[in-house]
Amino acid sequence: MTPTRKKSILNAFWFVLTLVCAAIVFFPYYWMFVSSVETDSIFTWPPHLIPSGFSLESYWTIFEERDIGRWLLNTLIVAGSTSLFSTIIAINAAYALSRFKTRTTSVFTVIILFSQLLPAALIVVPLFVIFQQIGLYNSLVGLAIADTAFILPLAIWLLKGFFDQIPVEIEQQAMIDGCSQLGAFYRVILPLSLPGLVVVVAMSFISGWDEFFLARTLIASQDQWVLSVGLTSFRGEYTLDWSQMMAAAVIFALPALAFFLVVQRYLVAGLSAGAVKG
């Protein structure tokens, strides 16, 4: 077998493997959409991979009978606030840990790494008590703060890795040219860290978008629900309306998908840069 033929067979193998992996990842989303527009029961056997009939009645019904629009807006507020809070705090904390290396910052770095290992179930009780005392319980701002506390350690570690890879000499050169240290940070370091910033913004947004456990615990009023909690309202005591629930799940997934389509080019570049820089 010639080397050219071997290379062609290997390329074909990787292409087929990629298709199989993509099918495994995307089939649940496809089945979710099919179930939301299928006119027959989704429990029909054999199952219909292509809808036997097409109807958008489930979508109209959930907007008429449920407060989907309100829950979607609440989710957007929480996810956007989580992304904003965590990015601002992580930028400053990661820069301090990267540039001011003392024994205290080393201990603080280990504490941040350790906090990342703690499960959400361990912090939800203290957050519940604190938020009740300071008036943030049943508040979207409180939920955004809780989501920020959960994603912040990872965001700080990611950005610290990017800042560590930027030579200090670049910053010093900017200061020689007249910038203050703060000015050099915002005018030189941050633009060079743009791929890392995009990764942190995207991860924080998605973390706030699909988080359920904290939202279920810290939000009581139905008008303050986020959509991940609202999805549970489709389950009755003895029944579950699958088509309406799947329609709501499709609506829940679309904004996150659109967000990823917008930032995916920067996201891939940032993750690749982080992988190389280690």
mmCIF file of C-alpha atoms in Angstrom, residues 70 74 80:
data_model
loop_
_atom_site.group_PDB
_atom_site.id
_atom_site.type_symbol
_atom_site.label_atom_id
_atom_site.label_comp_id
_atom_site.label_asym_id
_atom_site.label_seq_id
_atom_site.Cartn_x
_atom_site.Cartn_y
_atom_site.Cartn_z
ATOM 1 C CA ARG A 70 -40.510 36.432 31.921
ATOM 2 C CA ASN A 74 -34.747 36.578 34.158
ATOM 3 C CA GLY A 80 -25.349 38.519 31.883
#
